[in-house]
Coordinates of C-alpha atoms and ligand atoms in Angstrom, one line a residue:
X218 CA 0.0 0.0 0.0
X219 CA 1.3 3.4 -0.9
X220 CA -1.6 5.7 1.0
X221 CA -0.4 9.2 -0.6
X222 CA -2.2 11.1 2.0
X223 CA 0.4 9.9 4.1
X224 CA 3.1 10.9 2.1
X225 CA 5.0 14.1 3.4
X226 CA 5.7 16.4 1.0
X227 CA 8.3 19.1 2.8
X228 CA 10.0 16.0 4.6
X229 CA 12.2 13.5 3.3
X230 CA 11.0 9.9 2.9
X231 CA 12.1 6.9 0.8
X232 CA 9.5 6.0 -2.3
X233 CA 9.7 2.8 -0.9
X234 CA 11.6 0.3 1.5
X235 CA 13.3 1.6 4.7
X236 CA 14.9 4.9 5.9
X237 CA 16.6 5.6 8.8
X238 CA 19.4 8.0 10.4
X239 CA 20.1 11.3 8.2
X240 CA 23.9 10.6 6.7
X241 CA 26.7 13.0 4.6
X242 CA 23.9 16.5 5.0
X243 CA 25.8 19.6 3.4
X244 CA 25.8 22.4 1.0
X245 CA 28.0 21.6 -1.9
X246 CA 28.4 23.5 -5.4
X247 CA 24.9 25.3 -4.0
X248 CA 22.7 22.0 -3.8
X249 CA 21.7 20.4 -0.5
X250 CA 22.2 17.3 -0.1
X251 CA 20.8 14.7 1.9
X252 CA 21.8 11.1 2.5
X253 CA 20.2 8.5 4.8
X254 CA 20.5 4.5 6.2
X255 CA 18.3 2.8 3.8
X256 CA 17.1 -0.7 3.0
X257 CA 15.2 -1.1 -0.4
X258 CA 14.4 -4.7 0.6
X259 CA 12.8 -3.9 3.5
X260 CA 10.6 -5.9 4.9
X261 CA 12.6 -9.0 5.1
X262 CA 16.1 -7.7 5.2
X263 CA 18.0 -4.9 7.6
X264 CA 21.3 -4.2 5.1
X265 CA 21.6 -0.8 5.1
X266 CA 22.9 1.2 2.1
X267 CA 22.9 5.2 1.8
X268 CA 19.8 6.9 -0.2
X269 CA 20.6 10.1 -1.8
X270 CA 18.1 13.4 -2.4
X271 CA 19.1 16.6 -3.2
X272 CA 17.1 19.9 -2.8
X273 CA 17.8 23.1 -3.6
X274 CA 15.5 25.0 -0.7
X275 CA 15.8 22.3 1.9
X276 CA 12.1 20.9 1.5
X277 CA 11.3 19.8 -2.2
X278 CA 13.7 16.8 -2.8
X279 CA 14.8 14.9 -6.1
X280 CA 15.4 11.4 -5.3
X281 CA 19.1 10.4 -6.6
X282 CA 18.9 6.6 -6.4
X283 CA 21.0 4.6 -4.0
X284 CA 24.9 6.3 -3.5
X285 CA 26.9 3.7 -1.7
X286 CA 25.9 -0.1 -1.5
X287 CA 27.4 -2.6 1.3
X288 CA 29.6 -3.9 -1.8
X289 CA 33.1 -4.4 -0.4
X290 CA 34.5 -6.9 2.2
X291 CA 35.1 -3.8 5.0
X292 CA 31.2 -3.0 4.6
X293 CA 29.7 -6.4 3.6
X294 CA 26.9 -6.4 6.5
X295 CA 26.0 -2.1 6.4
X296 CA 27.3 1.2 4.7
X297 CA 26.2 2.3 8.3
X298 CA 25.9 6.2 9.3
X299 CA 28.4 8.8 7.9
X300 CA 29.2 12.5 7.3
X301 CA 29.9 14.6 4.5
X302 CA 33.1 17.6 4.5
X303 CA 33.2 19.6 1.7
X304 CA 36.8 20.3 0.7
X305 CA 39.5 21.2 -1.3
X306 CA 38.3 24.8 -1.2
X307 CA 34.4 23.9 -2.3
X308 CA 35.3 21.6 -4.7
X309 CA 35.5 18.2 -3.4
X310 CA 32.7 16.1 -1.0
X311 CA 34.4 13.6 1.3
X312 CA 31.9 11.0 2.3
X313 CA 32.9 9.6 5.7
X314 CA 31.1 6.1 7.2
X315 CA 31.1 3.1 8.7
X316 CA 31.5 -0.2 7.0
X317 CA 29.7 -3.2 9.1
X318 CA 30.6 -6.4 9.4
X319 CA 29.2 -9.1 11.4
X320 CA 30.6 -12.1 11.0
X321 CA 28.1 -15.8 11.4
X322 CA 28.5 -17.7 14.5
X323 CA 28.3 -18.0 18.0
X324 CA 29.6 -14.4 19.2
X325 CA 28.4 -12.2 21.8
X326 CA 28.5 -9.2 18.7
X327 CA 29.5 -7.2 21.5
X328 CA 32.9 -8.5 22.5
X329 CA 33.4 -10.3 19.3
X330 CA 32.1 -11.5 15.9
X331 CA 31.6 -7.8 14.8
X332 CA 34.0 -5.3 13.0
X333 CA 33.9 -1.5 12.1
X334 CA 35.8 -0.1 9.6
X335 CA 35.7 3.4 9.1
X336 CA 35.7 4.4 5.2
X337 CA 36.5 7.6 3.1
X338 CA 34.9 7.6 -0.6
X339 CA 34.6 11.3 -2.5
X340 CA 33.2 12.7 -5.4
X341 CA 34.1 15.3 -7.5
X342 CA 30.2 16.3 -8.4
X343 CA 28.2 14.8 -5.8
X344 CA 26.5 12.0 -8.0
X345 CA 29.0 9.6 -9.2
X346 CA 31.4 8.3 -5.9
X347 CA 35.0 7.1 -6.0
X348 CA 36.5 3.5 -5.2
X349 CA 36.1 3.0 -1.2
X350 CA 39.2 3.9 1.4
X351 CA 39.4 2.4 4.6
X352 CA 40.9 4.6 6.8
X353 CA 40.3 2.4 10.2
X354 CA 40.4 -0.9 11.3
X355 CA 39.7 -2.6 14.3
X356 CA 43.0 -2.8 15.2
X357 CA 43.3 0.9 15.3
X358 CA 40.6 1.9 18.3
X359 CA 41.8 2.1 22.2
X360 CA 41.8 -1.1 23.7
X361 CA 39.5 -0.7 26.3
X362 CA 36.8 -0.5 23.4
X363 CA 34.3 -3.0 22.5
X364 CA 33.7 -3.9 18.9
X365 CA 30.9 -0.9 18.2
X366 CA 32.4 1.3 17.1
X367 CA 30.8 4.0 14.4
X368 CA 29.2 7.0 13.4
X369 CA 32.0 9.5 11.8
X370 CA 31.6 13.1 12.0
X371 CA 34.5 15.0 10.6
X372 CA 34.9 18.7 11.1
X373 CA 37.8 21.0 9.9
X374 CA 39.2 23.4 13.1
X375 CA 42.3 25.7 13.0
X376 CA 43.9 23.7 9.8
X377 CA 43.7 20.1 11.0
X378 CA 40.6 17.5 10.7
X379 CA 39.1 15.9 13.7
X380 CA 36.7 13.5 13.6
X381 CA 34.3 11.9 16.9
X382 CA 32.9 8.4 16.7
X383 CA 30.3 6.6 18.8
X384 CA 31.7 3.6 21.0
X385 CA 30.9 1.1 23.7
X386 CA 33.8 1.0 26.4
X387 CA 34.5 -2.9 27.7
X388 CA 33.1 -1.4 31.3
X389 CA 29.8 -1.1 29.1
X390 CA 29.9 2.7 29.2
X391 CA 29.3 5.2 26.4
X392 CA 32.0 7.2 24.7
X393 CA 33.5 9.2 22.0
X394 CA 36.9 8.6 20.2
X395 CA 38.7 11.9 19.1
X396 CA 40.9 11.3 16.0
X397 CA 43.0 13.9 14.1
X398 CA 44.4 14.2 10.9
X399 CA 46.3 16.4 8.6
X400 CA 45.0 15.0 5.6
X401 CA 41.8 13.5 5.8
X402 CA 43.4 9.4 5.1
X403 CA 45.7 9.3 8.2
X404 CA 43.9 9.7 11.4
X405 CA 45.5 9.3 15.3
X406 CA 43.6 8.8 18.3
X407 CA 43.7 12.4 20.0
X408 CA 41.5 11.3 23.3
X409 CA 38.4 9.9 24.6
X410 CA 35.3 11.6 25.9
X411 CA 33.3 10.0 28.8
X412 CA 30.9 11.3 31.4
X413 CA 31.5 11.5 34.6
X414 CA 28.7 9.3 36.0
X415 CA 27.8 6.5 33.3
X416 CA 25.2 7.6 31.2
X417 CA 24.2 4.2 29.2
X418 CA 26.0 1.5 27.8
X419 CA 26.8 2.9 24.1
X420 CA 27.1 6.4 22.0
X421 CA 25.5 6.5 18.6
X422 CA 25.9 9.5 16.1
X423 CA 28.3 12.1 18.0
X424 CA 28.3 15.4 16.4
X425 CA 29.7 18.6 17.4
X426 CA 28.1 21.9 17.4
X427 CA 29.4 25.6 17.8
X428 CA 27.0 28.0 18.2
X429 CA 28.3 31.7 19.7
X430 CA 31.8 30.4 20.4
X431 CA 30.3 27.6 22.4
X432 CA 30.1 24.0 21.8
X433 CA 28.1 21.4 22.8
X434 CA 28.4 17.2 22.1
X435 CA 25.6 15.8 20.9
X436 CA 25.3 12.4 21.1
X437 CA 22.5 9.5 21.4
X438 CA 23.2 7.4 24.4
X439 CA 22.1 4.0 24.7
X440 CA 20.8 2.5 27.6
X441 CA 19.7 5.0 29.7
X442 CA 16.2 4.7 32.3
X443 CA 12.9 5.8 30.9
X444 CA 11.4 8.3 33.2
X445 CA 7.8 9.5 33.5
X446 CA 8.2 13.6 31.9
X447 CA 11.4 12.4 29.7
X448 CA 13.8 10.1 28.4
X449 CA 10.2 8.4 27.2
X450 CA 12.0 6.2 23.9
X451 CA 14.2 3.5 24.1
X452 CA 17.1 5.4 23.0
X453 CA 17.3 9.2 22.9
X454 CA 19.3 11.7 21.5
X455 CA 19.9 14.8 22.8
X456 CA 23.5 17.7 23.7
X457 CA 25.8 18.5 26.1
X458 CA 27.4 22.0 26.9
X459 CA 31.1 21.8 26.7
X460 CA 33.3 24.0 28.7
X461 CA 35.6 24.3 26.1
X462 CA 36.5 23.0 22.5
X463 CA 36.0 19.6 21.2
X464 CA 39.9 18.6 21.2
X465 CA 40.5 20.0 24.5
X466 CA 37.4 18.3 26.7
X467 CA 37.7 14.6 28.4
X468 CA 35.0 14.2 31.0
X469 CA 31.3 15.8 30.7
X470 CA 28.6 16.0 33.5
X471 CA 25.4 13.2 31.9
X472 CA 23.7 15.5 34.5
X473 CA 23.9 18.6 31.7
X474 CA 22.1 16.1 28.9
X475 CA 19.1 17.7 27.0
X476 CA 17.0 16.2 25.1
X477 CA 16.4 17.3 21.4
X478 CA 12.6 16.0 20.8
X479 CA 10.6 14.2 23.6
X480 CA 8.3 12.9 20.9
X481 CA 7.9 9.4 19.5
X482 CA 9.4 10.0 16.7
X483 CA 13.5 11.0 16.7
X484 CA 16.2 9.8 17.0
X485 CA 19.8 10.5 15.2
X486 CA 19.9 13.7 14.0
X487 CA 22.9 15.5 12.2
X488 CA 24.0 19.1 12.1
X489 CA 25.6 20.7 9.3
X490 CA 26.6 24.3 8.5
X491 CA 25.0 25.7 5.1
X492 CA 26.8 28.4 2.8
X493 CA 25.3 31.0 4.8
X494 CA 26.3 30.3 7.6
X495 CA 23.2 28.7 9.7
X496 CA 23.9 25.3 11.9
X497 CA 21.1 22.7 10.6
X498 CA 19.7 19.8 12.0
X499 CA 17.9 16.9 10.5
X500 CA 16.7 14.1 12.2
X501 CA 15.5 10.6 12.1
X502 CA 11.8 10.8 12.3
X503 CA 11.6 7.7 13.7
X504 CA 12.7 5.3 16.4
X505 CA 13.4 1.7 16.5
X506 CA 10.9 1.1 19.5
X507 CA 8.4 -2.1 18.8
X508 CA 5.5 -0.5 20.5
X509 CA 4.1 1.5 17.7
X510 CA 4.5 1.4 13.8
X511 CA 5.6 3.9 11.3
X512 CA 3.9 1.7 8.3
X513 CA 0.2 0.6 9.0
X514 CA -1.8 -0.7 6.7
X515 CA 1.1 -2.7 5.3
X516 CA 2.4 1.0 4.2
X517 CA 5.6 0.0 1.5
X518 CA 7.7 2.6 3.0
X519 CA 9.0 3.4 6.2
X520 CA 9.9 6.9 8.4
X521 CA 11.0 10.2 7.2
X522 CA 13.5 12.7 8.2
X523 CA 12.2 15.9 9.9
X524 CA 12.3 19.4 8.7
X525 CA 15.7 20.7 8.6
X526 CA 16.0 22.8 12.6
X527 CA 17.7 25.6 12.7
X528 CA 19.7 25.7 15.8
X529 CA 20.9 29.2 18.0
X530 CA 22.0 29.8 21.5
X531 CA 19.8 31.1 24.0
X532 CA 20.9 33.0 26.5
X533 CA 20.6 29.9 28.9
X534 CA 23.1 28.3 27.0
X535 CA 20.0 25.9 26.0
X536 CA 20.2 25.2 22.3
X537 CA 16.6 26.5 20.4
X538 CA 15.4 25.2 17.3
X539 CA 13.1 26.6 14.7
X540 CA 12.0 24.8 11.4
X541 CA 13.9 26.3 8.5
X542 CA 12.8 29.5 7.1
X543 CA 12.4 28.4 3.8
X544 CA 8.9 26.6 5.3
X545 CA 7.5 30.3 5.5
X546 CA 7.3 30.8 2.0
X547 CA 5.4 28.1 1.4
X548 CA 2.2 29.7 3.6
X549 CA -0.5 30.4 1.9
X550 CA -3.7 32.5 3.3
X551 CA -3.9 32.6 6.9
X552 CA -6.8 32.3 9.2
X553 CA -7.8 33.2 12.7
X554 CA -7.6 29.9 14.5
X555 CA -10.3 29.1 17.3
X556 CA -13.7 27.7 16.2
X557 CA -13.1 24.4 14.2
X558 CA -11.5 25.2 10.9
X559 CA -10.9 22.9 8.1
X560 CA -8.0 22.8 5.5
X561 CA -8.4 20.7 2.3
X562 CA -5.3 18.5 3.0
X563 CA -3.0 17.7 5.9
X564 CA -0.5 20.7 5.0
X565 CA -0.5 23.5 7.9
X566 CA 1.6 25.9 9.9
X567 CA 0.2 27.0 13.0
X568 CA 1.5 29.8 15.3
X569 CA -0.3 30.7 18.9
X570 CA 1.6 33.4 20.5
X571 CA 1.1 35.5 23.5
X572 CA -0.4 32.0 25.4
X573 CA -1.8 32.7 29.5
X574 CA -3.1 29.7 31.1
X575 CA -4.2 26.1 30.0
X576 CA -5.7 25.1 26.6
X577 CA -5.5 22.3 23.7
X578 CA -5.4 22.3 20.1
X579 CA -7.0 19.1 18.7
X580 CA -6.2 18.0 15.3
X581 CA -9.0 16.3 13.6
X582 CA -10.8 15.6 16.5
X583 CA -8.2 12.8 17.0
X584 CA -4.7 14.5 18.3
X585 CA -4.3 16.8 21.1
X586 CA -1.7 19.2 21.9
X587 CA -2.1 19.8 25.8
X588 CA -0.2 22.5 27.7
X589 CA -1.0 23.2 31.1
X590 CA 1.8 25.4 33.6
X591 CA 4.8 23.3 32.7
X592 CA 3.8 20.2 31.2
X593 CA 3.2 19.4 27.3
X594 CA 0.7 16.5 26.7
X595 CA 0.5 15.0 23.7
X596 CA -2.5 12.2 23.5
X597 CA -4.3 10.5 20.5
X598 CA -8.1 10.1 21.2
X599 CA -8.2 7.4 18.3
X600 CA -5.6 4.7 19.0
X601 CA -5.7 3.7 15.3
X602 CA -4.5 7.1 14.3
X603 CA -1.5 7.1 16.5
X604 CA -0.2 3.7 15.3
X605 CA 0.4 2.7 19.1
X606 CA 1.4 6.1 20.0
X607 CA -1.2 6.9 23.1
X608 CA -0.3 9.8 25.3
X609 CA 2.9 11.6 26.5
X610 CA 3.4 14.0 29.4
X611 CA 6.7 16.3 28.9
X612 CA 8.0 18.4 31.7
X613 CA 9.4 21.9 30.2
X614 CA 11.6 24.5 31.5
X615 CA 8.8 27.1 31.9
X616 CA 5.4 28.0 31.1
X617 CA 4.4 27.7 27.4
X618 CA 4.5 31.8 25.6
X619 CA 4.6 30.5 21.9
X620 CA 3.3 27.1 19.9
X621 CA 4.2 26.3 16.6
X622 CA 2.7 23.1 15.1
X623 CA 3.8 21.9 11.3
X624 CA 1.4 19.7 10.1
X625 CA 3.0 17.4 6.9
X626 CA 0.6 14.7 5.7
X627 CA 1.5 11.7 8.0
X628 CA 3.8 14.3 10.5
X629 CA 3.2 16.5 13.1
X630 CA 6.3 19.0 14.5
X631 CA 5.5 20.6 17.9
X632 CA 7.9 23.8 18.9
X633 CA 7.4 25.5 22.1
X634 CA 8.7 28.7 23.0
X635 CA 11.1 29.0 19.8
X636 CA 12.2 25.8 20.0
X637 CA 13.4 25.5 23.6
X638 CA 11.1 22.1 24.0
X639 CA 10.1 20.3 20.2
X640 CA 8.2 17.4 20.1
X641 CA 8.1 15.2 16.9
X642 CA 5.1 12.6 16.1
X643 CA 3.8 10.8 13.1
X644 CA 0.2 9.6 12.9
X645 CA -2.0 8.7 10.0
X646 CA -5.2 10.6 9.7
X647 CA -8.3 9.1 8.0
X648 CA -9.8 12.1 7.5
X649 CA -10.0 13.8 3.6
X650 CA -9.5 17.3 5.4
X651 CA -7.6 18.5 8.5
X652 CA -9.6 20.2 10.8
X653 CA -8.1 22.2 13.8
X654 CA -9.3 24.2 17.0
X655 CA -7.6 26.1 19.3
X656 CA -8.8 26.3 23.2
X657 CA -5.5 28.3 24.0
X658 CA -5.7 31.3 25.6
X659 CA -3.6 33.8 23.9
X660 CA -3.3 37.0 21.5
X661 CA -2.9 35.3 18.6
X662 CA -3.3 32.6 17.0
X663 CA -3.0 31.4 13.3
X664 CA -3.3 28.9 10.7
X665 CA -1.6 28.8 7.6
X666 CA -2.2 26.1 4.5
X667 CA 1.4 25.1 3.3
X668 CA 1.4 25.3 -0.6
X669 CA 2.7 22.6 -2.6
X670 CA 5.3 23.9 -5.2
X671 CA 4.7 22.9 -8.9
Ligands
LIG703 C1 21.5 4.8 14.6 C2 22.3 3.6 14.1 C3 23.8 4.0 13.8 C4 24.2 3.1 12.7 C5 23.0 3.0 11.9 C6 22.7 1.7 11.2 O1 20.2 4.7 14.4 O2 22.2 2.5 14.9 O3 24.6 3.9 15.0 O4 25.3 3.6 12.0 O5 21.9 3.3 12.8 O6 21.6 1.8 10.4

């Protein structure tokens, strides 16, 4: 089953098979490009390859086919998750990932019977991809690390490259590996980052992010306890302020770790910086948590990617996102939202600013958008709708000023207070039309239909 009402059309998803983490995102030559774990053969098989779409305002995509296949002994079981640099002054893409290998038998795939190489492959136009490089091998992580190794994020600082990976320590703890190179092909190990107090057994996905002159680690950590107003998935991913720069920190406080989305729905995002200058994130709209499904119905493709975030410091040091600005131009004729009103597909931007006290805005009688003093909760009248998502309390930093919901088709993006607490969902309307009301107190309140281009 296709369903095309479920089909986003401003976020990224696969025209068929299976889509996870967000891989090699940047600006090259102009064009944005966006790569991604995917698995054509899905259901029935988990080897991951990397899609490719390119865009040139960061929500229509071209689809580009499949980039890299798992086609070479070093990635035989996964191209797994990767970045992109753009270098040689603009004119090359460096395609960094991690080839998987897991090797049949009776291994722990923990300890043993697993490998991670970490590969380089370029390209001098971002469509056709050069022979594979492995750059690491087993051999060449710390010793006190278990075979999971993965993830490269590479990043270009005063003249050298570095590059963070995820990693499970042997004491079961989550880390990242520092490496440096001059050239991009040989890489040293620089240092390790750990927490202070364990938080979870493995890092997936590092990145790094400067924003202001600070920078923060993101990272998703595996293993950690769910709680009842956070930490709701099976995995999260979420940042950590840094008291200095990436090569110069060891040890970080788990204590500082913020979520980036408490919805159902994320997991894995990457950051990139674009040409001018903004820090963008992308992530996984998905999760791999067995309790509800992102393909009812026998749907033949699976997840999407979010909107592309921007990302700024606020003066808290917490990290605010805001959905891209290119999403404004796509609004068509607003209206004044608080009786019911109905749009002809599931295609909306909705801003309620200037909010006092408690108040809900349902979506097609089905979803509801609950914020009372400092708790968002998100609940889903019709179970069939949520696809085993039910309902979500979120404690927030402070009282709710400003709500922004972006409604795309079979996703729904929740922003509170410019970004400070975001909350991603899908769910799978029946209805032909999207109807929203707004009990919110507040001074204003608006609905946009987002316009389809062409
Ligand atoms: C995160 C992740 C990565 C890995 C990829 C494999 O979702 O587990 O650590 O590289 O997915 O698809």
């Amino acid at each position: 089953m296709d369903h095309p009402e479920w089909r986003p059309v401003f976020h990224l998803s696969p025209q068929r098979g299976w889509m996870n983490d967000p891989n090699g995102l940047c600006q090259y030559r102009g064009r944005y490009h966006a790569f991604y774990q995917y698995t054509r053969d899905w259901p029935g098989s988990d080897l991951r390859s990397w899609g490719h779409a390119t865009s040139s305002d960061l929500l229509t995509w071209d689809d580009e086919g499949e980039a890299l296949s798992p086609d070479t002994p070093e990635d035989r079981t996964g191209v797994y998750s990767g970045c992109a640099v753009i270098a040689d002054g603009g004119r090359r893409m460096d395609l960094y990932y991690t080839g998987n290998v897991v090797l049949e038998g009776d291994y722990d795939q923990v300890r043993d019977g697993r490998e991670a190489n970490q590969i380089l492959v370029t390209s001098e136009d971002g469509r056709s991809f050069s022979a594979k490089r492995v750059l690491l091998r087993p051999g060449d992580y710390p010793r006190d690390c278990t075979r999971h190794v993965r993830d490269p994020k590479v990043w270009e600082e005063d003249g050298e490259l570095w590059m963070v990976l995820g990693a499970r320590a042997d004491d079961d703890r989550g880390e990242v590996l520092v490496y440096r190179s001059c050239d991009g092909i040989a890489w040293e190990h620089h240092r390790t980052i750990r927490s202070r107090k364990p938080l979870g057994y493995m890092w997936e996905c590092p990145n790094i992010v400067m924003l202001d002159g600070k920078s923060y680690l993101a990272i998703c950590p595996q293993g950690l306890e769910n709680e009842k107003l956070r930490r709701h998935n099976r995995w999260q991913a979420g940042y950590l302020p840094l008291d200095g720069p990436i090569p110069a920190t060891t040890l970080v406080d788990g204590e500082d770790f913020i979520e980036w989305d408490f919805g159902w729905d994320f997991y894995a995002p990457q950051i990139f910086s674009a040409d001018d200058g903004r820090s963008l994130m992308i992530g996984w709209m998905g999760t791999f948590d067995e309790d509800r499904s992102s393909a009812p119905d026998g749907l033949s493709w699976c997840h999407c990617l979010t909107l592309p975030r921007e990302l700024s410091r606020a003066a808290d040091g917490r990290i605010l996102q805001t959905p891209a600005r290119e999403i404004e131009d796509l609004r068509g004729t607003p209206q004044e939202l608080c009786e019911n009103v109905r749009l002809p597909d599931h295609l909306a931007d909705i801003a309620v600013d200037g909010i006092e006290g408690a108040g809900a805005l349902i979506l097609d009688g089905a979803l509801s958008i609950e914020l009372s003093d400092t708790l968002l909760t998100v609940s889903f009248a019709d179970p069939a709708i949520g696809a085993g998502r039910t309902r979500r309390s979120v404690g927030l930093p402070r009282t709710t000023w400003m709500l922004r919901v972006i409604v795309d088709r079979s996703t729904v993006e929740i922003y509170l207070n410019g970004g400070e607490t975001v909350f991603s969902t899908r769910w799978f309307p029946t209805a032909a039309q999207l109807s929203a009301s707004s009990g919110i107190g507040c001074a204003s309140s608006q609905i946009w239909p987002l316009i389809k281009r062409g």
